[in-house]
PDB file of C-alpha atoms in Angstrom:
ATOM      1  CA  MET X   1       5.409  -2.804  28.670  1.00  0.00           C
ATOM      2  CA  ASN X   2       7.229  -2.873  25.159  1.00  0.00           C
ATOM      3  CA  ARG X   3       7.077  -0.078  23.231  1.00  0.00           C
ATOM      4  CA  VAL X   4       5.092  -1.162  20.112  1.00  0.00           C
ATOM      5  CA  VAL X   5       4.344   1.088  16.578  1.00  0.00           C
ATOM      6  CA  VAL X   6       1.319   0.548  14.055  1.00  0.00           C
ATOM      7  CA  VAL X   7       2.216   1.357  11.060  1.00  0.00           C
ATOM      8  CA  GLY X   8      -0.918   2.751   9.704  1.00  0.00           C
ATOM      9  CA  ALA X   9      -4.389   4.810  10.770  1.00  0.00           C
ATOM     10  CA  GLY X  10      -7.316   2.928   9.414  1.00  0.00           C
ATOM     11  CA  VAL X  11      -9.968   1.813  11.090  1.00  0.00           C
ATOM     12  CA  LEU X  12      -7.580  -1.356  11.906  1.00  0.00           C
ATOM     13  CA  GLY X  13      -4.765   0.661  12.786  1.00  0.00           C
ATOM     14  CA  LEU X  14      -6.093   1.922  15.454  1.00  0.00           C
ATOM     15  CA  THR X  15      -8.580  -0.404  16.792  1.00  0.00           C
ATOM     16  CA  VAL X  16      -4.953  -2.276  17.839  1.00  0.00           C
ATOM     17  CA  ALA X  17      -3.145   0.617  19.003  1.00  0.00           C
ATOM     18  CA  HIS X  18      -6.513   0.751  21.267  1.00  0.00           C
ATOM     19  CA  GLU X  19      -6.088  -2.499  22.111  1.00  0.00           C
ATOM     20  CA  LEU X  20      -2.337  -2.625  23.097  1.00  0.00           C
ATOM     21  CA  ALA X  21      -2.171   0.217  24.734  1.00  0.00           C
ATOM     22  CA  VAL X  22      -4.291  -0.694  27.164  1.00  0.00           C
ATOM     23  CA  ALA X  23      -2.747  -4.566  27.148  1.00  0.00           C
ATOM     24  CA  GLY X  24      -0.239  -1.539  28.526  1.00  0.00           C
ATOM     25  CA  HIS X  25       2.952  -1.772  25.594  1.00  0.00           C
ATOM     26  CA  ARG X  26       3.757   1.934  25.261  1.00  0.00           C
ATOM     27  CA  VAL X  27       1.884   2.422  21.671  1.00  0.00           C
ATOM     28  CA  HIS X  28       2.919   4.880  18.696  1.00  0.00           C
ATOM     29  CA  VAL X  29       0.679   4.886  15.525  1.00  0.00           C
ATOM     30  CA  VAL X  30       3.307   6.084  12.223  1.00  0.00           C
ATOM     31  CA  ALA X  31       0.606   6.111   9.694  1.00  0.00           C
ATOM     32  CA  ASP X  32       1.427   8.220   6.029  1.00  0.00           C
ATOM     33  CA  ARG X  33      -2.382   9.725   6.383  1.00  0.00           C
ATOM     34  CA  ALA X  34      -5.218  10.372   9.491  1.00  0.00           C
ATOM     35  CA  ALA X  35      -8.290   8.091   8.813  1.00  0.00           C
ATOM     36  CA  ARG X  36     -10.901  10.350   7.939  1.00  0.00           C
ATOM     37  CA  ASP X  37      -8.443  10.859   4.762  1.00  0.00           C
ATOM     38  CA  SER X  38      -7.907   6.309   4.309  1.00  0.00           C
ATOM     39  CA  VAL X  39     -10.306   3.905   3.084  1.00  0.00           C
ATOM     40  CA  SER X  40     -12.370   3.100   5.666  1.00  0.00           C
ATOM     41  CA  ALA X  41     -13.561   6.485   5.412  1.00  0.00           C
ATOM     42  CA  VAL X  42     -15.465   5.151   2.646  1.00  0.00           C
ATOM     43  CA  ALA X  43     -16.787   2.176   3.830  1.00  0.00           C
ATOM     44  CA  ALA X  44     -20.342   1.681   4.217  1.00  0.00           C
ATOM     45  CA  ALA X  45     -19.067   0.113   7.653  1.00  0.00           C
ATOM     46  CA  ILE X  46     -21.851  -2.666   7.433  1.00  0.00           C
ATOM     47  CA  TRP X  47     -20.352  -5.683   9.789  1.00  0.00           C
ATOM     48  CA  PHE X  48     -21.029  -8.439   7.178  1.00  0.00           C
ATOM     49  CA  PRO X  49     -17.775 -10.025   6.262  1.00  0.00           C
ATOM     50  CA  HIS X  50     -17.211  -8.911   2.512  1.00  0.00           C
ATOM     51  CA  ALA X  51     -14.274 -10.285  -0.015  1.00  0.00           C
ATOM     52  CA  VAL X  52     -12.499 -12.081   2.503  1.00  0.00           C
ATOM     53  CA  ALA X  53     -12.275 -15.556   2.810  1.00  0.00           C
ATOM     54  CA  LEU X  54     -14.303 -17.027   5.386  1.00  0.00           C
ATOM     55  CA  GLU X  55     -11.611 -19.081   7.412  1.00  0.00           C
ATOM     56  CA  PRO X  56     -12.842 -20.235  11.001  1.00  0.00           C
ATOM     57  CA  ASP X  57     -10.335 -17.726  12.354  1.00  0.00           C
ATOM     58  CA  VAL X  58     -12.151 -15.025  10.489  1.00  0.00           C
ATOM     59  CA  LEU X  59     -15.900 -16.810  12.161  1.00  0.00           C
ATOM     60  CA  GLU X  60     -14.282 -15.543  15.195  1.00  0.00           C
ATOM     61  CA  SER X  61     -13.128 -12.680  15.013  1.00  0.00           C
ATOM     62  CA  SER X  62     -16.336 -12.095  12.886  1.00  0.00           C
ATOM     63  CA  ARG X  63     -17.915 -12.334  15.997  1.00  0.00           C
ATOM     64  CA  VAL X  64     -15.442 -10.491  18.525  1.00  0.00           C
ATOM     65  CA  THR X  65     -15.986  -7.979  16.686  1.00  0.00           C
ATOM     66  CA  TYR X  66     -20.102  -8.386  16.615  1.00  0.00           C
ATOM     67  CA  ASP X  67     -20.396  -7.995  19.954  1.00  0.00           C
ATOM     68  CA  ARG X  68     -18.046  -4.896  20.555  1.00  0.00           C
ATOM     69  CA  LEU X  69     -19.816  -2.945  18.576  1.00  0.00           C
ATOM     70  CA  THR X  70     -23.400  -4.242  20.312  1.00  0.00           C
ATOM     71  CA  LYS X  71     -21.719  -3.137  23.157  1.00  0.00           C
ATOM     72  CA  LEU X  72     -20.444  -0.209  21.728  1.00  0.00           C
ATOM     73  CA  ALA X  73     -24.203   0.758  20.068  1.00  0.00           C
ATOM     74  CA  ASP X  74     -25.154   2.121  23.205  1.00  0.00           C
ATOM     75  CA  ASP X  75     -23.196   5.653  23.412  1.00  0.00           C
ATOM     76  CA  PRO X  76     -24.735   7.081  20.527  1.00  0.00           C
ATOM     77  CA  ALA X  77     -21.472   9.001  20.877  1.00  0.00           C
ATOM     78  CA  THR X  78     -19.554   5.998  18.467  1.00  0.00           C
ATOM     79  CA  GLY X  79     -21.428   5.909  16.105  1.00  0.00           C
ATOM     80  CA  VAL X  80     -22.280   3.125  16.113  1.00  0.00           C
ATOM     81  CA  VAL X  81     -26.418   1.483  15.281  1.00  0.00           C
ATOM     82  CA  MET X  82     -27.813  -1.273  14.947  1.00  0.00           C
ATOM     83  CA  ARG X  83     -30.213  -2.457  11.843  1.00  0.00           C
ATOM     84  CA  SER X  84     -32.473  -4.819  10.785  1.00  0.00           C
ATOM     85  CA  GLY X  85     -31.640  -5.495   6.828  1.00  0.00           C
ATOM     86  CA  LEU X  86     -31.579  -8.623   3.904  1.00  0.00           C
ATOM     87  CA  VAL X  87     -28.378  -9.891   2.587  1.00  0.00           C
ATOM     88  CA  ARG X  88     -30.119 -11.046  -1.046  1.00  0.00           C
ATOM     89  CA  VAL X  89     -28.464 -14.854  -1.511  1.00  0.00           C
ATOM     90  CA  ARG X  90     -29.187 -16.585  -4.876  1.00  0.00           C
ATOM     91  CA  ARG X  91     -26.663 -18.780  -5.449  1.00  0.00           C
ATOM     92  CA  ALA X  92     -27.774 -22.201  -3.549  1.00  0.00           C
ATOM     93  CA  GLU X  93     -24.290 -22.442  -2.920  1.00  0.00           C
ATOM     94  CA  THR X  94     -23.306 -18.736  -1.232  1.00  0.00           C
ATOM     95  CA  ASP X  95     -21.392 -19.815   1.941  1.00  0.00           C
ATOM     96  CA  LEU X  96     -23.817 -18.309   5.019  1.00  0.00           C
ATOM     97  CA  SER X  97     -21.208 -19.520   7.499  1.00  0.00           C
ATOM     98  CA  TRP X  98     -21.011 -16.128   8.437  1.00  0.00           C
ATOM     99  CA  THR X  99     -24.160 -16.525   9.852  1.00  0.00           C
ATOM    100  CA  SER X 100     -22.452 -18.613  12.248  1.00  0.00           C
ATOM    101  CA  ALA X 101     -22.051 -14.516  14.726  1.00  0.00           C
ATOM    102  CA  VAL X 102     -24.840 -13.278  14.143  1.00  0.00           C
ATOM    103  CA  PRO X 103     -26.873 -13.969  17.060  1.00  0.00           C
ATOM    104  CA  TRP X 104     -30.611 -12.953  15.054  1.00  0.00           C
ATOM    105  CA  HIS X 105     -31.194 -14.265  11.179  1.00  0.00           C
ATOM    106  CA  GLU X 106     -33.987 -15.957   9.791  1.00  0.00           C
ATOM    107  CA  PRO X 107     -34.149 -17.261   6.445  1.00  0.00           C
ATOM    108  CA  VAL X 108     -36.691 -15.712   3.952  1.00  0.00           C
ATOM    109  CA  ALA X 109     -37.320 -16.258   0.055  1.00  0.00           C
ATOM    110  CA  GLU X 110     -34.952 -14.214  -0.878  1.00  0.00           C
ATOM    111  CA  GLY X 111     -31.925 -14.801   1.353  1.00  0.00           C
ATOM    112  CA  VAL X 112     -30.907 -14.375   4.903  1.00  0.00           C
ATOM    113  CA  ARG X 113     -32.497 -11.172   7.065  1.00  0.00           C
ATOM    114  CA  CYS X 114     -30.677 -10.012   9.781  1.00  0.00           C
ATOM    115  CA  THR X 115     -29.495  -7.564  12.494  1.00  0.00           C
ATOM    116  CA  VAL X 116     -26.481  -6.329  12.604  1.00  0.00           C
ATOM    117  CA  PRO X 117     -24.323  -3.371  13.394  1.00  0.00           C
ATOM    118  CA  VAL X 118     -24.139  -0.489  10.914  1.00  0.00           C
ATOM    119  CA  VAL X 119     -20.862   2.038  11.731  1.00  0.00           C
ATOM    120  CA  GLU X 120     -21.435   5.975  10.556  1.00  0.00           C
ATOM    121  CA  THR X 121     -18.129   6.388   9.683  1.00  0.00           C
ATOM    122  CA  SER X 122     -17.429  10.107  10.554  1.00  0.00           C
ATOM    123  CA  ARG X 123     -18.413  10.014  13.669  1.00  0.00           C
ATOM    124  CA  TYR X 124     -16.688   6.761  14.747  1.00  0.00           C
ATOM    125  CA  LEU X 125     -13.021   7.388  13.271  1.00  0.00           C
ATOM    126  CA  SER X 126     -13.221  10.269  15.092  1.00  0.00           C
ATOM    127  CA  TRP X 127     -14.591   9.031  18.782  1.00  0.00           C
ATOM    128  CA  LEU X 128     -11.461   5.945  19.018  1.00  0.00           C
ATOM    129  CA  GLY X 129      -9.258   8.460  17.576  1.00  0.00           C
ATOM    130  CA  ALA X 130     -10.150  10.517  20.301  1.00  0.00           C
ATOM    131  CA  ARG X 131      -9.835   7.261  22.381  1.00  0.00           C
ATOM    132  CA  VAL X 132      -6.577   6.212  21.382  1.00  0.00           C
ATOM    133  CA  ALA X 133      -5.086   9.384  22.307  1.00  0.00           C
ATOM    134  CA  ALA X 134      -7.019   9.462  25.500  1.00  0.00           C
ATOM    135  CA  LEU X 135      -5.290   6.089  26.125  1.00  0.00           C
ATOM    136  CA  GLY X 136      -1.536   7.527  25.242  1.00  0.00           C
ATOM    137  CA  VAL X 137      -1.197   6.414  22.391  1.00  0.00           C
ATOM    138  CA  SER X 138       1.183   9.148  19.902  1.00  0.00           C
ATOM    139  CA  THR X 139       1.342   9.409  16.404  1.00  0.00           C
ATOM    140  CA  THR X 140       3.768  10.592  13.347  1.00  0.00           C
ATOM    141  CA  TRP X 141       2.409  11.745  10.307  1.00  0.00           C
ATOM    142  CA  GLY X 142       4.597   9.857   8.071  1.00  0.00           C
ATOM    143  CA  THR X 143       5.230   7.671   4.766  1.00  0.00           C
ATOM    144  CA  VAL X 144       7.192   4.374   6.054  1.00  0.00           C
ATOM    145  CA  SER X 145       9.869   3.081   3.223  1.00  0.00           C
ATOM    146  CA  LEU X 146      12.414   0.368   2.925  1.00  0.00           C
ATOM    147  CA  PRO X 147      14.776   1.362   0.390  1.00  0.00           C
ATOM    148  CA  GLY X 148      16.645  -0.881  -2.569  1.00  0.00           C
ATOM    149  CA  ARG X 149      16.217  -4.452  -1.924  1.00  0.00           C
ATOM    150  CA  GLN X 150      15.980  -4.219   1.443  1.00  0.00           C
ATOM    151  CA  GLY X 151      14.443  -6.801   3.352  1.00  0.00           C
ATOM    152  CA  ALA X 152      11.154  -6.098   6.078  1.00  0.00           C
ATOM    153  CA  GLU X 153      13.982  -7.057   9.580  1.00  0.00           C
ATOM    154  CA  ALA X 154      15.280  -3.291   8.058  1.00  0.00           C
ATOM    155  CA  LEU X 155      11.298  -1.888   9.250  1.00  0.00           C
ATOM    156  CA  PRO X 156      12.561  -0.747  11.864  1.00  0.00           C
ATOM    157  CA  ALA X 157      15.239   0.443  12.394  1.00  0.00           C
ATOM    158  CA  ALA X 158      13.464   3.039   9.298  1.00  0.00           C
ATOM    159  CA  VAL X 159      10.513   3.176  12.253  1.00  0.00           C
ATOM    160  CA  ALA X 160      13.062   3.660  14.219  1.00  0.00           C
ATOM    161  CA  ALA X 161      14.313   6.907  12.062  1.00  0.00           C
ATOM    162  CA  ILE X 162      10.745   8.395  11.643  1.00  0.00           C
ATOM    163  CA  ILE X 163      10.091   8.253  15.800  1.00  0.00           C
ATOM    164  CA  GLY X 164      13.741   8.157  16.861  1.00  0.00           C
ATOM    165  CA  GLU X 165      12.754   5.560  19.396  1.00  0.00           C
ATOM    166  CA  GLN X 166      13.772   2.213  18.965  1.00  0.00           C
ATOM    167  CA  PRO X 167      10.980   0.099  18.482  1.00  0.00           C
ATOM    168  CA  ASP X 168      10.987  -3.557  21.000  1.00  0.00           C
ATOM    169  CA  ALA X 169       7.894  -4.992  17.947  1.00  0.00           C
ATOM    170  CA  VAL X 170       6.146  -3.717  15.080  1.00  0.00           C
ATOM    171  CA  VAL X 171       2.553  -4.080  13.619  1.00  0.00           C
ATOM    172  CA  VAL X 172       1.838  -3.610   9.969  1.00  0.00           C
ATOM    173  CA  ALA X 173      -1.226  -2.575   9.569  1.00  0.00           C
ATOM    174  CA  ALA X 174      -0.751  -0.158   6.572  1.00  0.00           C
ATOM    175  CA  GLY X 175      -4.237  -1.225   3.661  1.00  0.00           C
ATOM    176  CA  LEU X 176      -2.528  -1.925   0.350  1.00  0.00           C
ATOM    177  CA  ARG X 177       1.552  -0.750   1.876  1.00  0.00           C
ATOM    178  CA  SER X 178       1.763  -3.636   4.884  1.00  0.00           C
ATOM    179  CA  GLY X 179       2.724  -6.104   1.415  1.00  0.00           C
ATOM    180  CA  ALA X 180       5.819  -3.693   0.517  1.00  0.00           C
ATOM    181  CA  LEU X 181       7.131  -3.413   3.657  1.00  0.00           C
ATOM    182  CA  LEU X 182       6.903  -7.254   4.925  1.00  0.00           C
ATOM    183  CA  GLY X 183       9.348  -7.576   2.191  1.00  0.00           C
ATOM    184  CA  GLY X 184       7.048  -7.760  -0.958  1.00  0.00           C
ATOM    185  CA  ASP X 185       4.327  -9.693   0.048  1.00  0.00           C
ATOM    186  CA  ASP X 186       2.045 -10.574  -3.522  1.00  0.00           C
ATOM    187  CA  GLU X 187      -0.906 -11.807  -2.421  1.00  0.00           C
ATOM    188  CA  VAL X 188      -2.231  -7.359  -2.356  1.00  0.00           C
ATOM    189  CA  TYR X 189      -4.199  -6.178  -4.100  1.00  0.00           C
ATOM    190  CA  PRO X 190      -6.803  -3.736  -3.699  1.00  0.00           C
ATOM    191  CA  ILE X 191     -10.826  -3.839  -5.339  1.00  0.00           C
ATOM    192  CA  ARG X 192     -12.013  -0.979  -6.151  1.00  0.00           C
ATOM    193  CA  GLY X 193     -14.507   0.422  -4.324  1.00  0.00           C
ATOM    194  CA  GLN X 194     -17.113   3.227  -5.584  1.00  0.00           C
ATOM    195  CA  VAL X 195     -20.146   4.162  -3.485  1.00  0.00           C
ATOM    196  CA  VAL X 196     -22.200   7.322  -3.909  1.00  0.00           C
ATOM    197  CA  ARG X 197     -24.559   9.644  -0.966  1.00  0.00           C
ATOM    198  CA  LEU X 198     -28.304  10.752  -1.216  1.00  0.00           C
ATOM    199  CA  ALA X 199     -30.038  12.081   1.186  1.00  0.00           C
ATOM    200  CA  ASN X 200     -32.012   9.658   3.051  1.00  0.00           C
ATOM    201  CA  PRO X 201     -35.674   9.663   3.027  1.00  0.00           C
ATOM    202  CA  GLY X 202     -36.569   7.383   6.189  1.00  0.00           C
ATOM    203  CA  LEU X 203     -34.951   4.543   5.555  1.00  0.00           C
ATOM    204  CA  THR X 204     -33.654   2.665   8.117  1.00  0.00           C
ATOM    205  CA  GLU X 205     -32.910  -1.142   6.637  1.00  0.00           C
ATOM    206  CA  TRP X 206     -30.589  -1.894   5.085  1.00  0.00           C
ATOM    207  CA  VAL X 207     -29.682  -3.960   1.445  1.00  0.00           C
ATOM    208  CA  THR X 208     -26.861  -6.482   0.449  1.00  0.00           C
ATOM    209  CA  ASP X 209     -27.086  -8.315  -2.950  1.00  0.00           C
ATOM    210  CA  GLU X 210     -23.546  -9.132  -4.052  1.00  0.00           C
ATOM    211  CA  ASP X 211     -25.265 -11.582  -6.304  1.00  0.00           C
ATOM    212  CA  ASN X 212     -26.978  -8.865  -8.550  1.00  0.00           C
ATOM    213  CA  PRO X 213     -27.034  -8.924 -12.727  1.00  0.00           C
ATOM    214  CA  GLY X 214     -26.015  -6.016 -13.200  1.00  0.00           C
ATOM    215  CA  GLY X 215     -23.245  -6.209 -10.640  1.00  0.00           C
ATOM    216  CA  LEU X 216     -22.052  -5.807  -6.479  1.00  0.00           C
ATOM    217  CA  THR X 217     -25.060  -3.009  -4.557  1.00  0.00           C
ATOM    218  CA  TYR X 218     -26.049  -2.015  -1.327  1.00  0.00           C
ATOM    219  CA  VAL X 219     -27.683   0.485   0.426  1.00  0.00           C
ATOM    220  CA  VAL X 220     -27.086   1.061   3.652  1.00  0.00           C
ATOM    221  CA  PRO X 221     -28.456   3.992   5.214  1.00  0.00           C
ATOM    222  CA  ARG X 222     -27.444   6.096   7.835  1.00  0.00           C
ATOM    223  CA  THR X 223     -28.233   9.027  10.369  1.00  0.00           C
ATOM    224  CA  ASP X 224     -28.267  11.569   7.842  1.00  0.00           C
ATOM    225  CA  ASP X 225     -27.588   9.718   3.898  1.00  0.00           C
ATOM    226  CA  VAL X 226     -27.856   6.479   2.183  1.00  0.00           C
ATOM    227  CA  VAL X 227     -23.819   4.942   0.987  1.00  0.00           C
ATOM    228  CA  CYS X 228     -25.199   3.118  -2.011  1.00  0.00           C
ATOM    229  CA  GLY X 229     -22.756   0.581  -3.747  1.00  0.00           C
ATOM    230  CA  GLY X 230     -21.445  -0.495  -5.427  1.00  0.00           C
ATOM    231  CA  THR X 231     -18.302  -1.822  -7.308  1.00  0.00           C
ATOM    232  CA  GLY X 232     -15.765  -4.527  -7.109  1.00  0.00           C
ATOM    233  CA  GLN X 233     -12.524  -4.398  -9.423  1.00  0.00           C
ATOM    234  CA  ILE X 234      -9.727  -6.508  -9.392  1.00  0.00           C
ATOM    235  CA  GLY X 235      -6.654  -5.063  -8.822  1.00  0.00           C
ATOM    236  CA  ASP X 236      -8.158  -1.198 -10.517  1.00  0.00           C
ATOM    237  CA  ARG X 237      -5.398   1.918  -9.107  1.00  0.00           C
ATOM    238  CA  ASP X 238      -7.915   4.647  -9.986  1.00  0.00           C
ATOM    239  CA  GLU X 239      -8.967   6.377  -7.668  1.00  0.00           C
ATOM    240  CA  THR X 240     -10.792   8.653  -9.678  1.00  0.00           C
ATOM    241  CA  ILE X 241     -14.929   8.824  -9.520  1.00  0.00           C
ATOM    242  CA  ASP X 242     -16.330   7.413 -12.842  1.00  0.00           C
ATOM    243  CA  PRO X 243     -19.701   9.371 -13.862  1.00  0.00           C
ATOM    244  CA  ALA X 244     -21.328   5.764 -15.695  1.00  0.00           C
ATOM    245  CA  THR X 245     -20.562   4.084 -13.020  1.00  0.00           C
ATOM    246  CA  GLU X 246     -22.324   5.787 -10.466  1.00  0.00           C
ATOM    247  CA  GLU X 247     -25.831   6.277 -12.674  1.00  0.00           C
ATOM    248  CA  ALA X 248     -25.400   2.677 -13.153  1.00  0.00           C
ATOM    249  CA  ILE X 249     -24.774   2.404  -9.090  1.00  0.00           C
ATOM    250  CA  LEU X 250     -27.963   4.295  -8.927  1.00  0.00           C
ATOM    251  CA  ARG X 251     -29.658   2.316 -11.367  1.00  0.00           C
ATOM    252  CA  ARG X 252     -29.603  -0.853  -9.392  1.00  0.00           C
ATOM    253  CA  VAL X 253     -29.823   1.036  -6.134  1.00  0.00           C
ATOM    254  CA  ARG X 254     -33.308   2.888  -7.429  1.00  0.00           C
ATOM    255  CA  GLU X 255     -34.658   0.055  -8.545  1.00  0.00           C
ATOM    256  CA  LEU X 256     -33.962  -2.088  -5.528  1.00  0.00           C
ATOM    257  CA  VAL X 257     -35.553   0.150  -3.293  1.00  0.00           C
ATOM    258  CA  PRO X 258     -37.725   2.614  -5.180  1.00  0.00           C
ATOM    259  CA  ALA X 259     -37.481   5.247  -2.528  1.00  0.00           C
ATOM    260  CA  LEU X 260     -34.836   5.979  -4.086  1.00  0.00           C
ATOM    261  CA  ALA X 261     -35.526   6.970  -6.800  1.00  0.00           C
ATOM    262  CA  ASP X 262     -36.132  11.257  -6.587  1.00  0.00           C
ATOM    263  CA  GLN X 263     -33.051  11.513  -3.544  1.00  0.00           C
ATOM    264  CA  PRO X 264     -30.504  13.782  -4.356  1.00  0.00           C
ATOM    265  CA  VAL X 265     -26.983  13.267  -4.458  1.00  0.00           C
ATOM    266  CA  LEU X 266     -25.388  13.981  -1.442  1.00  0.00           C
ATOM    267  CA  SER X 267     -21.438  13.604  -1.893  1.00  0.00           C
ATOM    268  CA  ARG X 268     -20.115  10.482  -3.561  1.00  0.00           C
ATOM    269  CA  ALA X 269     -15.846   8.618  -3.080  1.00  0.00           C
ATOM    270  CA  VAL X 270     -13.980   5.962  -4.454  1.00  0.00           C
ATOM    271  CA  GLY X 271     -11.615   3.711  -2.375  1.00  0.00           C
ATOM    272  CA  LEU X 272      -9.263   0.966  -2.844  1.00  0.00           C
ATOM    273  CA  ARG X 273     -10.119  -2.390  -0.199  1.00  0.00           C
ATOM    274  CA  PRO X 274      -6.864  -3.511   0.844  1.00  0.00           C
ATOM    275  CA  ALA X 275      -7.072  -7.319   0.119  1.00  0.00           C
ATOM    276  CA  ARG X 276      -5.091 -10.386   0.374  1.00  0.00           C
ATOM    277  CA  THR X 277      -6.161 -14.306  -0.988  1.00  0.00           C
ATOM    278  CA  ASN X 278      -6.060 -14.783   2.659  1.00  0.00           C
ATOM    279  CA  ARG X 279      -5.615 -12.229   5.689  1.00  0.00           C
ATOM    280  CA  ARG X 280      -3.122 -12.217   6.722  1.00  0.00           C
ATOM    281  CA  LEU X 281      -2.390 -12.651  11.239  1.00  0.00           C
ATOM    282  CA  GLU X 282       0.269 -13.482  12.058  1.00  0.00           C
ATOM    283  CA  MET X 283       3.693 -12.563  14.032  1.00  0.00           C
ATOM    284  CA  ILE X 284       7.257 -12.956  13.083  1.00  0.00           C
ATOM    285  CA  GLY X 285      10.245 -12.638  14.844  1.00  0.00           C
ATOM    286  CA  GLU X 286       9.932  -8.923  16.434  1.00  0.00           C
ATOM    287  CA  LEU X 287       7.075  -8.015  13.512  1.00  0.00           C
ATOM    288  CA  VAL X 288       2.829  -8.871  13.863  1.00  0.00           C
ATOM    289  CA  ALA X 289       1.257  -8.621  10.339  1.00  0.00           C
ATOM    290  CA  CYS X 290      -2.558  -6.937  10.022  1.00  0.00           C
ATOM    291  CA  TYR X 291      -4.041  -6.501   6.594  1.00  0.00           C
ATOM    292  CA  GLY X 292      -5.088  -7.469   3.942  1.00  0.00           C
ATOM    293  CA  HIS X 293      -9.271  -7.798   5.090  1.00  0.00           C
ATOM    294  CA  GLY X 294     -10.750  -7.352   2.061  1.00  0.00           C
ATOM    295  CA  GLY X 295     -14.446  -5.004   2.816  1.00  0.00           C
ATOM    296  CA  SER X 296     -14.197  -6.804   6.315  1.00  0.00           C
ATOM    297  CA  GLY X 297     -11.879  -3.613   8.280  1.00  0.00           C
ATOM    298  CA  PHE X 298     -14.513  -2.644  10.534  1.00  0.00           C
ATOM    299  CA  THR X 299     -16.347  -6.226  10.788  1.00  0.00           C
ATOM    300  CA  LEU X 300     -13.277  -8.003  11.963  1.00  0.00           C
ATOM    301  CA  SER X 301     -11.210  -4.940  13.893  1.00  0.00           C
ATOM    302  CA  TRP X 302     -11.897  -5.952  17.174  1.00  0.00           C
ATOM    303  CA  GLY X 303     -11.410  -9.244  16.768  1.00  0.00           C
ATOM    304  CA  ASP X 304      -8.446  -9.552  14.972  1.00  0.00           C
ATOM    305  CA  ALA X 305      -7.431  -5.613  17.458  1.00  0.00           C
ATOM    306  CA  ALA X 306      -7.289  -8.090  20.376  1.00  0.00           C
ATOM    307  CA  ARG X 307      -5.686 -11.192  18.365  1.00  0.00           C
ATOM    308  CA  VAL X 308      -2.481  -9.027  17.913  1.00  0.00           C
ATOM    309  CA  ALA X 309      -2.533  -7.757  21.233  1.00  0.00           C
ATOM    310  CA  GLU X 310      -2.648 -11.011  22.953  1.00  0.00           C
ATOM    311  CA  LEU X 311       0.223 -12.263  20.134  1.00  0.00           C
ATOM    312  CA  LEU X 312       2.608  -9.470  21.754  1.00  0.00           C
ATOM    313  CA  GLY X 313       1.767 -10.625  25.594  1.00  0.00           C
TER     314      GLY X 313
END
C-alpha cells in the first residue's frame, strides 16, 4: 500500500483517486479548486471523444469508460443517464473509429445515431466526491508550484510541503497546469469553450455538429436544462462570457433544434479544455502523467484511471 498524491480534483483527478483507493493505496488529493469550480463543471459531459487524438489506447479508455458509466446509469444518484442522439457528419473523411466503443450505433443520412451516457455534472461530481471521501481519500486545498526553474524531480518535495508527508508517488491530473508541473511540457494548450444553458422544453435526444458552417454546435438535454454550445477556440484563455458568441451559439442551436426557439436562458459559462498534441498517460519515475484530454475528460475518465492504477501496481 503506497502513499499516492493526486494533484487535481476535476473529473480526472477524482476518478483516479477513486480507483487508486479501491486498489488499496492511501490516497491524498491536492488541488487549488473543487470540482464544482473546475472546467469539468462546465462540460456538457456527453460521452464522446472530442478534441483528442483517437489513438488505440484512447479508444480503449473510451470503451472502458462507456461500460462503467452505463453501469452507473442504473443508480439515479450518480446523475448518469443513457440518451440517444445524432452525431452530424458533414465530411466523408470524418474519423468514426469511436463507434467501435459504442454497442448501438446506426449510420443514417445525416451521420450516426447512437446511444451514449450523458453526465449531469453537478450531481455526478458531487456523487463522485462523496464516494472518494467514503473510501478514505483526504483532500488538501492548495496550489502546487515549482519555484524558479526546478524540474519535475522537485514535484514530490513540493507536494510534501503542502501535505506534511513525503509521497511514494504523485499523479499529475491538474488540467492546464499539468505541463508546468512536469518540467514545462509546452504541448499543453487551452481550448476555450463557451456554453449557454436553456430551459428544457421536454427534449431527451442530443445532437452534435462539429463541422457546422457557423462553428462547433451541440445540444445536450439534461433533466432541468439543455446545455448548448459551443466554441473551440484554441489558445484562448479568456474565461469571461462574450455576448456576441452567446448570440451566435443561440442562432445555431435554435436552427438545429427549433423547439429551443422560445426557451429562456438559465445560466451561462466558459471553461478552458486542457488539450495537448496527444493525451499524455505514462509513468516517469515516481510520477504519473494523466492529462491533455481536451474535451474528453468524462469520456476517458474511468479507463484512464484504471490505467493509472495499473501503472502504480
